[in-house]
Structure formats: structure tokens, C-alpha cells
mmCIF file of C-alpha atoms and ligand atoms in Angstrom:
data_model
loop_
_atom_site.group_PDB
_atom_site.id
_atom_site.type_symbol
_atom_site.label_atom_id
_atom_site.label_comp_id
_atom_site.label_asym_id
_atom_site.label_seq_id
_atom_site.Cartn_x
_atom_site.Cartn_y
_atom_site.Cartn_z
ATOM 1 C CA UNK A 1 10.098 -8.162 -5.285
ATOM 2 C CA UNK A 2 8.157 -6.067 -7.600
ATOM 3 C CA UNK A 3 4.630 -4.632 -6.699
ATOM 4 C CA UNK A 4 1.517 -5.356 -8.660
ATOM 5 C CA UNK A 5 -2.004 -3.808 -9.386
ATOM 6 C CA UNK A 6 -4.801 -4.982 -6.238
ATOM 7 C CA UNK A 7 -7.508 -6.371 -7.830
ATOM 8 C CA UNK A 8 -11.032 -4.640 -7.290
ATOM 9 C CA UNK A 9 -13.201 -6.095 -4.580
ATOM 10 C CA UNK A 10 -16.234 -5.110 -6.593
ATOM 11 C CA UNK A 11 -16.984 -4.529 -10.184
ATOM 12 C CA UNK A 12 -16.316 -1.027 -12.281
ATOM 13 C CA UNK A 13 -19.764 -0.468 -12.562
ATOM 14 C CA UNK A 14 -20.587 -0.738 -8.469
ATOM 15 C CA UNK A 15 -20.141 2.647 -7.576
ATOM 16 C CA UNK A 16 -22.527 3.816 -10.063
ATOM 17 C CA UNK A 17 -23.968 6.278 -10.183
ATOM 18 C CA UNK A 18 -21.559 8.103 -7.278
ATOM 19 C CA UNK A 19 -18.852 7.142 -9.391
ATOM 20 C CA UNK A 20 -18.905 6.164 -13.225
ATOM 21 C CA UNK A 21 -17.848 2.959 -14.247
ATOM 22 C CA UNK A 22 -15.409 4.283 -17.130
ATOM 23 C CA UNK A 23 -13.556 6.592 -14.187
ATOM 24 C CA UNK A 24 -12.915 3.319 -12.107
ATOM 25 C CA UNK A 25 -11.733 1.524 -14.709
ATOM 26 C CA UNK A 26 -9.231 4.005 -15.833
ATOM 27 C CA UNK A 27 -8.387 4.940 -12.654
ATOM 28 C CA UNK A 28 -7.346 1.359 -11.699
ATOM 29 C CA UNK A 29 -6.318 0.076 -14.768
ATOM 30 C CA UNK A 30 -4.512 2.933 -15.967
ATOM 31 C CA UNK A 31 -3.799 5.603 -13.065
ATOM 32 C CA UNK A 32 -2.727 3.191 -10.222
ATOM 33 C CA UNK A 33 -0.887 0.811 -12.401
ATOM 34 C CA UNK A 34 1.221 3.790 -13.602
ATOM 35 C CA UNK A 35 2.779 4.556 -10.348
ATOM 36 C CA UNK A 36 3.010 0.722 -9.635
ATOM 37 C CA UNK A 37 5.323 0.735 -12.936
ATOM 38 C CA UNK A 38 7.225 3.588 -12.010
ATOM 39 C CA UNK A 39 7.830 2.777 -9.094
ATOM 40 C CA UNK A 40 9.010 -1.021 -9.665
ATOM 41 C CA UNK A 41 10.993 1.160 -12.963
ATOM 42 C CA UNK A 42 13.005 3.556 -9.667
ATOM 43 C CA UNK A 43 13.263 0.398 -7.117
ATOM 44 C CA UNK A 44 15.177 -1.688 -9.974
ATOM 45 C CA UNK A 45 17.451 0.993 -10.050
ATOM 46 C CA UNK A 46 18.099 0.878 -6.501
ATOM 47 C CA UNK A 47 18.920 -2.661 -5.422
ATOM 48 C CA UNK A 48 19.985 -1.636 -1.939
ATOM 49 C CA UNK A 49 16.974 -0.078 -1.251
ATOM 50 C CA UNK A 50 14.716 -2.364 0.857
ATOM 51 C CA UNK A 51 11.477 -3.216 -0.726
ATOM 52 C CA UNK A 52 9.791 -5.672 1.792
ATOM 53 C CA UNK A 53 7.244 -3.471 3.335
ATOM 54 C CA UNK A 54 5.534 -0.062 1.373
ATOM 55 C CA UNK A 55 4.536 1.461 4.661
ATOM 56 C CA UNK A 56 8.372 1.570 5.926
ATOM 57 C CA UNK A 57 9.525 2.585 2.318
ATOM 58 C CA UNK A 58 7.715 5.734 2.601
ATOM 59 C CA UNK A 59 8.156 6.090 6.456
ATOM 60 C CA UNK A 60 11.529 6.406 5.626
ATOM 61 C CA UNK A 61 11.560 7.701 2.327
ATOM 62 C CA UNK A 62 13.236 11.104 3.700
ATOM 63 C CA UNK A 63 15.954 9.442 4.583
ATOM 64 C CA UNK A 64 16.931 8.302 0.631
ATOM 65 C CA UNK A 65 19.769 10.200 -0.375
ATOM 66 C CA UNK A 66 19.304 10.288 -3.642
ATOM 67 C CA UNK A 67 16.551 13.178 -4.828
ATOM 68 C CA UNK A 68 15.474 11.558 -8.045
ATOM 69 C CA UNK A 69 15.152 7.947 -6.154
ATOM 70 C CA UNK A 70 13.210 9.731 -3.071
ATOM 71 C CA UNK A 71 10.984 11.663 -5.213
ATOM 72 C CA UNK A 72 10.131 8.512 -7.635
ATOM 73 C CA UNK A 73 9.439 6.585 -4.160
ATOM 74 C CA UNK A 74 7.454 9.644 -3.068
ATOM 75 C CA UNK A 75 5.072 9.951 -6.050
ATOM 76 C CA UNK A 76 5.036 6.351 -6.976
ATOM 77 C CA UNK A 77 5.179 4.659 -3.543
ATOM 78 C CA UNK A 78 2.717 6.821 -2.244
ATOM 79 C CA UNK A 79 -0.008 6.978 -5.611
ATOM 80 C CA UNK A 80 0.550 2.840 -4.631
ATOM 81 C CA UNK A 81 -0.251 3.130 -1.303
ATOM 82 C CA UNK A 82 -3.204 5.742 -1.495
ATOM 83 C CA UNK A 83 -4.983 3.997 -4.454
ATOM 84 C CA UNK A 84 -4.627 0.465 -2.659
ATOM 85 C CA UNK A 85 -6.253 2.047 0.299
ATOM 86 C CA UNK A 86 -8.673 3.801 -1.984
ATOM 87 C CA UNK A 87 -10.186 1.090 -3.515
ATOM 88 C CA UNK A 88 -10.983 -1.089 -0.061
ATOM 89 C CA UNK A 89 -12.697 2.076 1.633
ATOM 90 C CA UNK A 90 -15.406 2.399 -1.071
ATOM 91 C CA UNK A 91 -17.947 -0.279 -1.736
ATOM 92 C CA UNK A 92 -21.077 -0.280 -3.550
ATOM 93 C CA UNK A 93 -23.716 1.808 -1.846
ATOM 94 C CA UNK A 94 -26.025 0.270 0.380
ATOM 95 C CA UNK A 95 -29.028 0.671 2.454
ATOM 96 C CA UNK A 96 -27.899 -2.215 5.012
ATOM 97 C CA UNK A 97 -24.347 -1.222 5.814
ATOM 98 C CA UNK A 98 -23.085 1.789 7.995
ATOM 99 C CA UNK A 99 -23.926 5.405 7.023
ATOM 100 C CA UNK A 100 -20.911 6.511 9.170
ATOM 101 C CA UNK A 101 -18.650 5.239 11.302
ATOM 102 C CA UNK A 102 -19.516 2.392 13.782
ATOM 103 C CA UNK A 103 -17.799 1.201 16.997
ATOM 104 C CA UNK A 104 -14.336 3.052 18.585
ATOM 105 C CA UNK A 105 -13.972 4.787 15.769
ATOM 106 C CA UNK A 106 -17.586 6.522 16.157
ATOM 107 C CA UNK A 107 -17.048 7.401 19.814
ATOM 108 C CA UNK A 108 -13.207 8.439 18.739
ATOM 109 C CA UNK A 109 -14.449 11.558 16.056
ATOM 110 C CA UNK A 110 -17.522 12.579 17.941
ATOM 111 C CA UNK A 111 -15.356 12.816 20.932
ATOM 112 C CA UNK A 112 -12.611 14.711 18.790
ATOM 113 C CA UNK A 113 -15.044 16.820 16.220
ATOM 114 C CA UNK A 114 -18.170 16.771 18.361
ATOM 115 C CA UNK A 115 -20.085 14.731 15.628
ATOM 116 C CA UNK A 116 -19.383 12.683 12.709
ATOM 117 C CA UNK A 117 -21.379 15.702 10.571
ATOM 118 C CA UNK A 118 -18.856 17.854 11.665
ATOM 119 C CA UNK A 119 -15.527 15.926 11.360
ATOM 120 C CA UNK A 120 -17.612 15.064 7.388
ATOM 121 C CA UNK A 121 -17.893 19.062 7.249
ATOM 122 C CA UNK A 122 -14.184 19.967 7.691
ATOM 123 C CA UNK A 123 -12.616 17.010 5.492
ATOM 124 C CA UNK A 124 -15.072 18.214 2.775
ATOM 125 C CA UNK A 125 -13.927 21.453 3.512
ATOM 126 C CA UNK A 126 -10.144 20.360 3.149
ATOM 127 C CA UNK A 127 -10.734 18.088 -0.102
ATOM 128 C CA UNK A 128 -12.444 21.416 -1.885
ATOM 129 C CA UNK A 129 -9.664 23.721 -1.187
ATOM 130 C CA UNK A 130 -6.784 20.767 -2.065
ATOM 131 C CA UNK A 131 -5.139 23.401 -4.326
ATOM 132 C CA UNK A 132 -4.322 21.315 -7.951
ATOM 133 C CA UNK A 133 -4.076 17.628 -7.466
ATOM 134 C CA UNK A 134 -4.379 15.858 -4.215
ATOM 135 C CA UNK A 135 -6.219 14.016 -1.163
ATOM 136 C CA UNK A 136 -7.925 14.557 2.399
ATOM 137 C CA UNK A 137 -7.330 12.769 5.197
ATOM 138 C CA UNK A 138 -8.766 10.969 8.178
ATOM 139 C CA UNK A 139 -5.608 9.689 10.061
ATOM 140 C CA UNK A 140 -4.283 8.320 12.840
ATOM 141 C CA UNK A 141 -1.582 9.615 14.996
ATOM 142 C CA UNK A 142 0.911 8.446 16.950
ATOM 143 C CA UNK A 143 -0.207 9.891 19.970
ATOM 144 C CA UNK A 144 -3.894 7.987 19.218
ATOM 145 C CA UNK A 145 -5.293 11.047 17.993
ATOM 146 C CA UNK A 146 -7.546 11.416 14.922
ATOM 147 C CA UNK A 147 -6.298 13.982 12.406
ATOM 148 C CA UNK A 148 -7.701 15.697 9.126
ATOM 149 C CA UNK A 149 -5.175 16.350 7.017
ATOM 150 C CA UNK A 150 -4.760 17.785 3.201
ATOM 151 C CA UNK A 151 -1.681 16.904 1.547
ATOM 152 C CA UNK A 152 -0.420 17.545 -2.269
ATOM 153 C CA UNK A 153 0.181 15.385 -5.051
ATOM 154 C CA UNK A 154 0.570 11.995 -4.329
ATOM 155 C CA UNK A 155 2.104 12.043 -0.413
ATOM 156 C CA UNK A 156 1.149 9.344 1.812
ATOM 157 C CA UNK A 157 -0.306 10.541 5.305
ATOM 158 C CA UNK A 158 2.881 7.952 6.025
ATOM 159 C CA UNK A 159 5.243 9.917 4.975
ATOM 160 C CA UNK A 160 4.082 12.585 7.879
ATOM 161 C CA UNK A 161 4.741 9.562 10.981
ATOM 162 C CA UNK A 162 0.181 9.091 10.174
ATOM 163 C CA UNK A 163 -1.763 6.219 9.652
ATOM 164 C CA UNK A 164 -4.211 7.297 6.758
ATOM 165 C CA UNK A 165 -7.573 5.442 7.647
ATOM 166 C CA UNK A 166 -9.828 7.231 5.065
ATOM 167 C CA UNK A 167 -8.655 9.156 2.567
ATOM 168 C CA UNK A 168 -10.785 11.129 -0.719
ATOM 169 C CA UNK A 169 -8.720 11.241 -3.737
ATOM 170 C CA UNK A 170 -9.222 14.931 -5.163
ATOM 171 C CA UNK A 171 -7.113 14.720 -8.744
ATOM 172 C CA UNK A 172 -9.350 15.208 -11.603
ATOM 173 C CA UNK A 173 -8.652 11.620 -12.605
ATOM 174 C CA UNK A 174 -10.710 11.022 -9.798
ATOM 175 C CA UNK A 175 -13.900 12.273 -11.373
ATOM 176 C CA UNK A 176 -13.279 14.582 -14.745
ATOM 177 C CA UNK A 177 -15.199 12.455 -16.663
ATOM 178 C CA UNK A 178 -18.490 12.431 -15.095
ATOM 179 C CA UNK A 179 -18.142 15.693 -12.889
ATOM 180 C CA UNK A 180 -15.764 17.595 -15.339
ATOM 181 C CA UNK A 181 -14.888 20.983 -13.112
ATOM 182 C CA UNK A 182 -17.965 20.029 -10.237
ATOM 183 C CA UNK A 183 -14.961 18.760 -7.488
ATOM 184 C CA UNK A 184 -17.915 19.541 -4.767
ATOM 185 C CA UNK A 185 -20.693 17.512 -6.573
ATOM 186 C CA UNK A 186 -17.903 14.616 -6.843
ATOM 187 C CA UNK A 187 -17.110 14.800 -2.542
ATOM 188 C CA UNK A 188 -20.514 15.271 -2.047
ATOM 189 C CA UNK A 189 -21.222 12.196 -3.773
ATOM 190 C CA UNK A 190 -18.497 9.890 -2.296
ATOM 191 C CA UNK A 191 -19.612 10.137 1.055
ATOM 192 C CA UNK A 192 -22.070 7.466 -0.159
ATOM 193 C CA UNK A 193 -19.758 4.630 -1.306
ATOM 194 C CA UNK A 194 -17.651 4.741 1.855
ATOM 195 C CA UNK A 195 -17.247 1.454 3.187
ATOM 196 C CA UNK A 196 -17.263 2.920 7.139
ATOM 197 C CA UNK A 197 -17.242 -0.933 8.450
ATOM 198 C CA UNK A 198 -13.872 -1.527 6.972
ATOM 199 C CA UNK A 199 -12.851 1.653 7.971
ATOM 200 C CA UNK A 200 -13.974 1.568 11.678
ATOM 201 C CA UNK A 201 -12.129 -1.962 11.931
ATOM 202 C CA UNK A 202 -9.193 -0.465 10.495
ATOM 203 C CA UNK A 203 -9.072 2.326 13.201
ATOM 204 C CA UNK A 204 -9.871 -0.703 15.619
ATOM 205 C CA UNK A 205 -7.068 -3.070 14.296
ATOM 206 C CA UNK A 206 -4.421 0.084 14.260
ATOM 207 C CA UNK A 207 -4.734 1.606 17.607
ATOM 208 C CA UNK A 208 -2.582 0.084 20.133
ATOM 209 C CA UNK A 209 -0.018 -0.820 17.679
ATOM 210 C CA UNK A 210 3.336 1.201 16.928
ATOM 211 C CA UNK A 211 4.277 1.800 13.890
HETATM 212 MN MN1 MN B 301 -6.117 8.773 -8.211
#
């Protein structure tokens, strides 16, 4: 089985002007297909590794022996798994849908972080101080618990035993083009394409389960 590029839910140009319709493009197109190549290029060298599910690949990607093949799986598996996620918690802004999070999920961070302002303050805080290339994290853990995390490069909140359910991507890919060095004007921005109904039914649809 080899993986292959998501399509967008929504046009390039739907995120405008939060995010610019060239930097989606490229960023799908060009970005996220790049670790899908790589890491169908690593798996084919690896027959024996199983393939069937992305989410156990990187569970157990510390387990892989083989350095090279573990970090390929690593950066590729998890730039796959982040950017597929990435796409389906943005949408195009609108006045109709959820500001914030709705539901469980809502009672879940303001019982955790005392408000959904705050929990927004400290991921903001953890996506501006991402040092180089890499993401913050609303996750799930498997105790039920929410968690903000920041992690480098390309790691999956997976690869730490988490369920990522929202997740800012903070490489300059992300937003170089139309914020150049401005990371804070870019997370300050994306708070308004956040698709929080998707993401509160993904909170919904993951607790209770094991994973
Ligand atoms: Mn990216």
C-alpha cells in the first residue's frame, strides 16, 4: 500500500486572507506530498514493516531498529499525519460556525485551563517560542486529559502515546510568503480558520476509545 496526497475540502483561495492562497497551494501540493513520497520511497525499502494503519506506524515507530528507516518514518510519517490533520481543522472563515470549541470539548478545556481564552493564550504562547521548525498542540491523553504540547520538526503528538486534536503548524512554509518573519501575526490570524466543530467531534468521537 502506498499513501497518497488528501485532497482539500475547500479551495486554495478559502482561507484568504488568514492564509494566502499561493501558501496553501504549495504547502499541499508541494510540502505534504514531499513527505508522502519519502515516506512511500523508506516503506518500499522495508517490506516487513507494516503499513496498514499511520497512527500505529508512528505509535510504534521507536520500536524500528533501523535509525535511517525510524527517522524517515519519523519525519515523513509524521509531516503525513500532521498535514492530513491540518488541512480538516481549518475551513474557510465564517460568521455562522463556532468561534471556539462547542460541546465536551468546551466544558473539557474550560474545566482544564479555566477558559477557552486561556487554553488559546498558552498554545499561542507555545507555537511562538517553537524554536526553528515545528507545531503546537491540543491533545488528548490517555488518561482523558487535554494536553498542550510543542514538539520539533515534524513529530506526531502520536509518537508521545497523544491523540493530536488541533494542532498549528509553525514552519515558515506555513506562512513565509505572506507573513515573511511575523510568526505572531500568522497564529494570531489562524485562530480564525479553525474549524472548532470538527474539532469538538473529534475530541467527542476519541474519548472513550483506547488507542
Ligand atoms: Mn507544513
Amino acid at each position: 500500500m502506498h499513501f497518497s496526497l488528501p485532497p482539500l475540502l475547500y479551495p486554495y483561495n478559502a482561507l484568504e486572507p488568514f492564509i494566502d492562497a499561493r501558501t496553501m497551494e504549495i504547502h499541499h501540493t508541494k510540502h505534504h506530498q514531499a513527505y508522502i513520497t519519502n515516506l512511500n520511497n523508506a516503506l518500499d525499502k522495508a517490506p516487513e514493516v507494516d503499513r496498514t494503519s499511520l497512527e500505529l506506524l508512528l505509535a510504534n515507530c521507536h520500536l524500528i531498529q533501523d535509525d535511517a528507516l525510524q527517522a524517515a518514518i519519523k519525519n515523513h510519517g509524521g509531516g503525513h499525519a500532521n498535514h492530513s490533520l491540518f488541512w480538516q481543522i481549518m475551513m474557510p472563515p465564517s460568521s455562522i460556525m463556532p468561534q471556539g470549541p462547542v460541546g465536551k470539548l468546551a466544558s473539557a478545556i474550560d474545566a482544564q485551563y479555566t477558559s477557552f481564552e486561556k487554553m488559546k493564550e498558552q498554545m499561542a504562547a507555545n507555537a511562538q517560542s517553537v524554536f526553528g521548525s515545528g507545531w503546537s498542540w491540543l491533545c488528548l491523553a490517555q488518561d482523558e486529559k487535554l494536553c498542550l504540547m510543542k514538539l520539533p520538526n515534524q513529530d506526531s503528538p502520536l509518537m508521545y502515546g497523544y491523540q493530536p486534536l488541533l494542532g498549528i503548524d509553525v514552519w515558515e512554509h506555513a506562512y513565509y510568503l505572506k507573513y515573511q518573519n511575523k510568526r505572531v501575526d500568522y497564529i494570531a490570524a489562524w485562530w480564525n480558520v479553525v474549524n472548532w466543530e470538527f474539532v469538538s467531534r473529534r475530541y467527542e468521537e476519541l474519548i472513550g476509545q483506547t488507542w
